[in-house]
Coordinates of C-alpha atoms in Angstrom, one line a residue:
Chain A
E244 CA -0.2 0.1 0.2
L245 CA 1.2 3.7 -0.9
K246 CA 2.5 5.3 2.3
V247 CA 3.3 9.0 2.4
E248 CA 5.1 10.4 5.3
Q249 CA 5.9 14.2 6.0
N250 CA 8.0 15.7 8.5
P251 CA 7.8 17.8 10.5
L252 CA 4.2 17.7 11.4
F253 CA 4.3 20.9 13.2
L254 CA 6.8 23.8 12.1
S255 CA 7.2 27.2 14.2
M256 CA 9.3 29.6 12.1
Q257 CA 10.4 33.2 12.5
E258 CA 9.8 35.5 9.7
G259 CA 12.7 36.1 7.8
K260 CA 14.0 32.4 8.5
N261 CA 14.4 29.4 5.7
Y262 CA 13.1 25.9 6.3
T263 CA 12.5 22.5 4.5
I264 CA 9.5 20.4 4.9
Y265 CA 10.4 16.7 3.6
C266 CA 7.9 14.1 1.9
N267 CA 9.1 10.5 1.5
Y268 CA 6.8 7.9 -0.2
S269 CA 6.7 4.4 -0.1
T270 CA 6.4 3.0 -3.7
T271 CA 7.4 3.8 -7.1
S272 CA 6.0 7.1 -8.2
D273 CA 7.2 9.9 -10.4
R274 CA 4.0 12.2 -9.8
L275 CA 4.1 14.3 -6.6
Y276 CA 2.0 17.1 -5.7
W277 CA 2.1 19.7 -2.9
Y278 CA -1.1 21.7 -1.8
R279 CA -1.8 24.3 0.8
Q280 CA -4.8 24.4 3.0
D281 CA -5.7 27.4 5.2
P282 CA -7.8 26.6 8.4
G283 CA -11.3 25.5 7.5
K284 CA -10.9 26.1 4.0
S285 CA -10.4 23.8 0.6
L286 CA -7.1 22.6 -0.4
E287 CA -5.1 25.0 -3.1
S288 CA -2.8 23.5 -5.5
L289 CA 0.7 24.6 -5.2
F290 CA 3.2 22.6 -7.4
V291 CA 2.6 19.5 -9.6
L292 CA 6.0 17.4 -9.9
L293 CA 6.0 15.1 -12.7
S294 CA 9.6 13.8 -13.3
N295 CA 12.7 13.1 -11.5
G296 CA 14.9 16.0 -10.7
A297 CA 12.0 18.5 -11.4
V298 CA 12.2 21.7 -9.3
K299 CA 9.4 24.3 -9.3
Q300 CA 9.7 27.8 -7.6
E301 CA 6.5 30.2 -6.8
G302 CA 7.6 33.2 -4.6
R303 CA 9.1 31.9 -1.5
L304 CA 8.3 28.5 -2.1
M305 CA 10.4 25.8 -3.8
A306 CA 9.4 22.1 -4.6
S307 CA 11.6 19.4 -5.7
L308 CA 11.5 15.6 -6.4
D309 CA 14.0 12.8 -6.4
T310 CA 11.9 9.9 -7.6
K311 CA 15.2 7.4 -6.8
A312 CA 15.0 8.3 -3.4
R313 CA 11.4 8.7 -3.3
L314 CA 11.8 11.9 -1.5
S315 CA 10.2 15.5 -2.3
T316 CA 11.1 18.6 -0.3
L317 CA 9.2 22.0 0.0
H318 CA 11.8 24.8 0.9
I319 CA 10.6 28.1 2.3
T320 CA 12.7 31.2 2.3
A321 CA 12.7 34.0 3.9
A322 CA 9.4 32.8 5.4
V323 CA 6.9 35.3 6.0
H324 CA 3.4 35.5 8.1
D325 CA 1.1 34.8 4.9
L326 CA 2.9 31.3 4.4
S327 CA 1.2 30.4 7.8
A328 CA -1.0 27.0 6.8
T329 CA -0.9 23.3 6.3
Y330 CA 1.2 21.9 3.5
F331 CA 0.2 18.5 2.1
C332 CA 2.2 16.6 -0.3
A333 CA 0.5 13.8 -2.1
V334 CA 1.6 10.9 -4.4
A335 CA -0.8 9.5 -7.4
R336 CA -1.1 6.6 -9.0
S337 CA -4.5 5.3 -9.7
D338 CA -5.6 7.5 -6.6
M339 CA -4.0 10.6 -4.6
R340 CA -2.7 9.8 -1.4
F341 CA -2.0 12.6 1.4
G342 CA 0.8 12.8 3.9
A343 CA -0.4 14.0 7.4
G344 CA 0.5 17.5 6.6
T345 CA 2.8 20.2 8.0
R346 CA 1.1 22.9 10.1
L347 CA 3.5 25.9 9.3
T348 CA 3.2 28.9 11.7
V349 CA 5.1 32.0 10.8
K350 CA 5.9 34.3 13.8
P351 CA 7.2 37.9 13.8
Chain B
D42 CA -13.0 29.3 -7.1
S43 CA -11.7 25.7 -8.3
G44 CA -15.1 25.1 -10.5
V45 CA -15.8 22.1 -8.3
T46 CA -19.4 22.6 -6.2
Q47 CA -20.2 20.6 -3.3
T48 CA -23.4 21.0 -1.6
P49 CA -24.3 21.0 1.3
K50 CA -21.8 23.1 3.0
H51 CA -22.9 22.2 6.7
L52 CA -24.7 19.5 7.9
I53 CA -26.0 18.8 11.1
T54 CA -27.6 15.4 12.2
A55 CA -28.3 12.6 14.6
T56 CA -26.8 9.0 15.2
G57 CA -28.0 6.6 13.2
Q58 CA -29.1 8.7 10.4
R59 CA -28.4 9.0 7.1
V60 CA -26.9 11.6 4.8
T61 CA -26.3 12.4 1.0
L62 CA -23.3 14.6 0.0
R63 CA -23.2 16.1 -3.4
C64 CA -20.4 17.0 -5.7
S65 CA -20.4 18.6 -9.3
P66 CA -16.8 18.4 -10.8
R67 CA -15.4 21.2 -13.0
S68 CA -16.7 21.3 -16.5
G69 CA -14.9 18.6 -18.7
D70 CA -13.3 16.8 -15.8
L71 CA -14.3 12.8 -15.8
S72 CA -12.9 11.8 -12.3
V73 CA -14.1 12.6 -9.1
Y74 CA -12.6 11.8 -5.7
W75 CA -13.9 11.7 -2.3
Y76 CA -11.9 12.5 0.9
Q77 CA -12.7 12.8 4.4
Q78 CA -10.5 15.0 6.8
S79 CA -10.9 14.6 10.5
L80 CA -8.7 16.2 13.4
D81 CA -7.3 12.7 14.3
Q82 CA -7.1 11.1 11.0
G83 CA -6.0 13.7 8.3
L84 CA -7.0 13.4 4.7
Q85 CA -8.1 10.0 4.1
F86 CA -8.8 8.9 0.6
L87 CA -12.5 7.3 0.3
I88 CA -12.9 6.5 -3.2
H89 CA -12.4 7.3 -6.8
Y90 CA -14.7 7.2 -9.9
Y91 CA -13.8 7.7 -13.7
N92 CA -16.7 8.5 -16.2
G93 CA -19.3 6.8 -14.1
E94 CA -17.1 3.8 -13.0
E95 CA -15.4 2.8 -9.7
R96 CA -11.8 2.9 -10.4
A97 CA -10.2 2.8 -6.7
K98 CA -11.3 2.7 -3.2
G99 CA -9.5 3.7 -0.1
N100 CA -10.7 3.3 3.6
I101 CA -14.3 4.0 2.9
L102 CA -16.5 2.2 5.4
E103 CA -19.0 -0.3 4.6
R104 CA -21.9 2.2 5.8
F105 CA -20.6 4.6 3.2
S106 CA -21.4 4.4 -0.5
A107 CA -20.8 6.5 -3.3
Q108 CA -21.7 6.8 -7.3
Q109 CA -20.9 8.9 -10.2
F110 CA -24.2 9.9 -12.5
P111 CA -24.0 10.1 -16.3
D112 CA -23.8 13.8 -16.3
L113 CA -20.6 13.1 -14.0
H114 CA -22.0 14.3 -10.8
S115 CA -21.3 12.3 -7.6
E116 CA -23.1 11.2 -4.6
L117 CA -21.6 10.2 -1.1
N118 CA -24.1 8.5 0.7
L119 CA -23.0 7.9 4.6
S120 CA -25.5 5.8 6.5
S121 CA -26.0 4.8 10.3
L122 CA -23.8 7.6 10.9
E123 CA -21.8 7.6 14.4
L124 CA -20.3 10.4 16.3
G125 CA -16.7 9.5 14.8
D126 CA -18.3 10.3 11.3
S127 CA -18.0 13.8 11.9
A128 CA -15.5 15.5 9.5
L129 CA -15.2 17.6 6.4
Y130 CA -15.8 15.9 3.1
F131 CA -14.0 16.9 0.2
C132 CA -14.8 16.1 -3.6
A133 CA -11.9 16.9 -5.9
S134 CA -12.2 16.5 -9.7
S135 CA -9.1 16.0 -12.3
S136 CA -8.6 16.9 -15.8
P137 CA -9.5 14.0 -18.2
G138 CA -6.5 12.5 -18.3
G139 CA -7.7 8.9 -18.0
V140 CA -7.4 6.7 -14.7
I141 CA -4.1 7.6 -13.9
I142 CA -3.4 11.0 -12.4
T143 CA -1.5 13.6 -14.2
G144 CA -2.5 17.0 -13.3
E145 CA -3.5 18.2 -9.9
L146 CA -6.9 17.5 -8.0
F147 CA -9.1 20.7 -7.7
F148 CA -11.0 20.6 -4.4
G149 CA -14.6 21.9 -3.7
E150 CA -15.1 23.8 -0.7
G151 CA -16.2 20.8 1.4
S152 CA -19.2 19.6 3.4
R153 CA -18.7 19.9 7.0
L154 CA -20.9 16.9 8.7
T155 CA -21.8 17.3 12.3
V156 CA -23.3 14.0 14.1
L157 CA -24.7 14.8 17.5

């Protein structure tokens, strides 16, 4: 069964700092997705990574995929308060399985 | 706005009752997915339909059932409700890439079910 593990599950950061969220998955897949969820809201797609070595960047967030290591990272650069949310990675085959999510809080 | 519509947004009911949650996918999307999100279980995949046919099943209880109709809308039926069924139920759709997902899922706003 496909398993997706994220760490850390909780992350409290200071504004201006950098940090990385890790996503490991258990079976072969070359499609990895990152989503953002604000409290009580729906999930919003951030990145779609469709091949080994894929790297995508949007603002202060950068995602990468290493299919051989079955690892994706979401790097946060110079965090700002607006980035506070829960971030999910997900791996797709015939369905999409989500990690437990990383609840990020950015403090002044 | 993702283009995925879910109704109702909120639902309060009693244990033992039955409810139906409805989802209309984005125009042109053939796949519909249902997820359950609760505080202690995270985002759990329930079931995937593609063009009216069931394609994958996750941790869906026998008390729950779903279907996708010819117009591609989907319904999730929850019966003999228990307190633990209280959760946010999301529907998502994806672009018509067949059974295998390539693009991202587009999520509706969710239906919040409270069982008292």
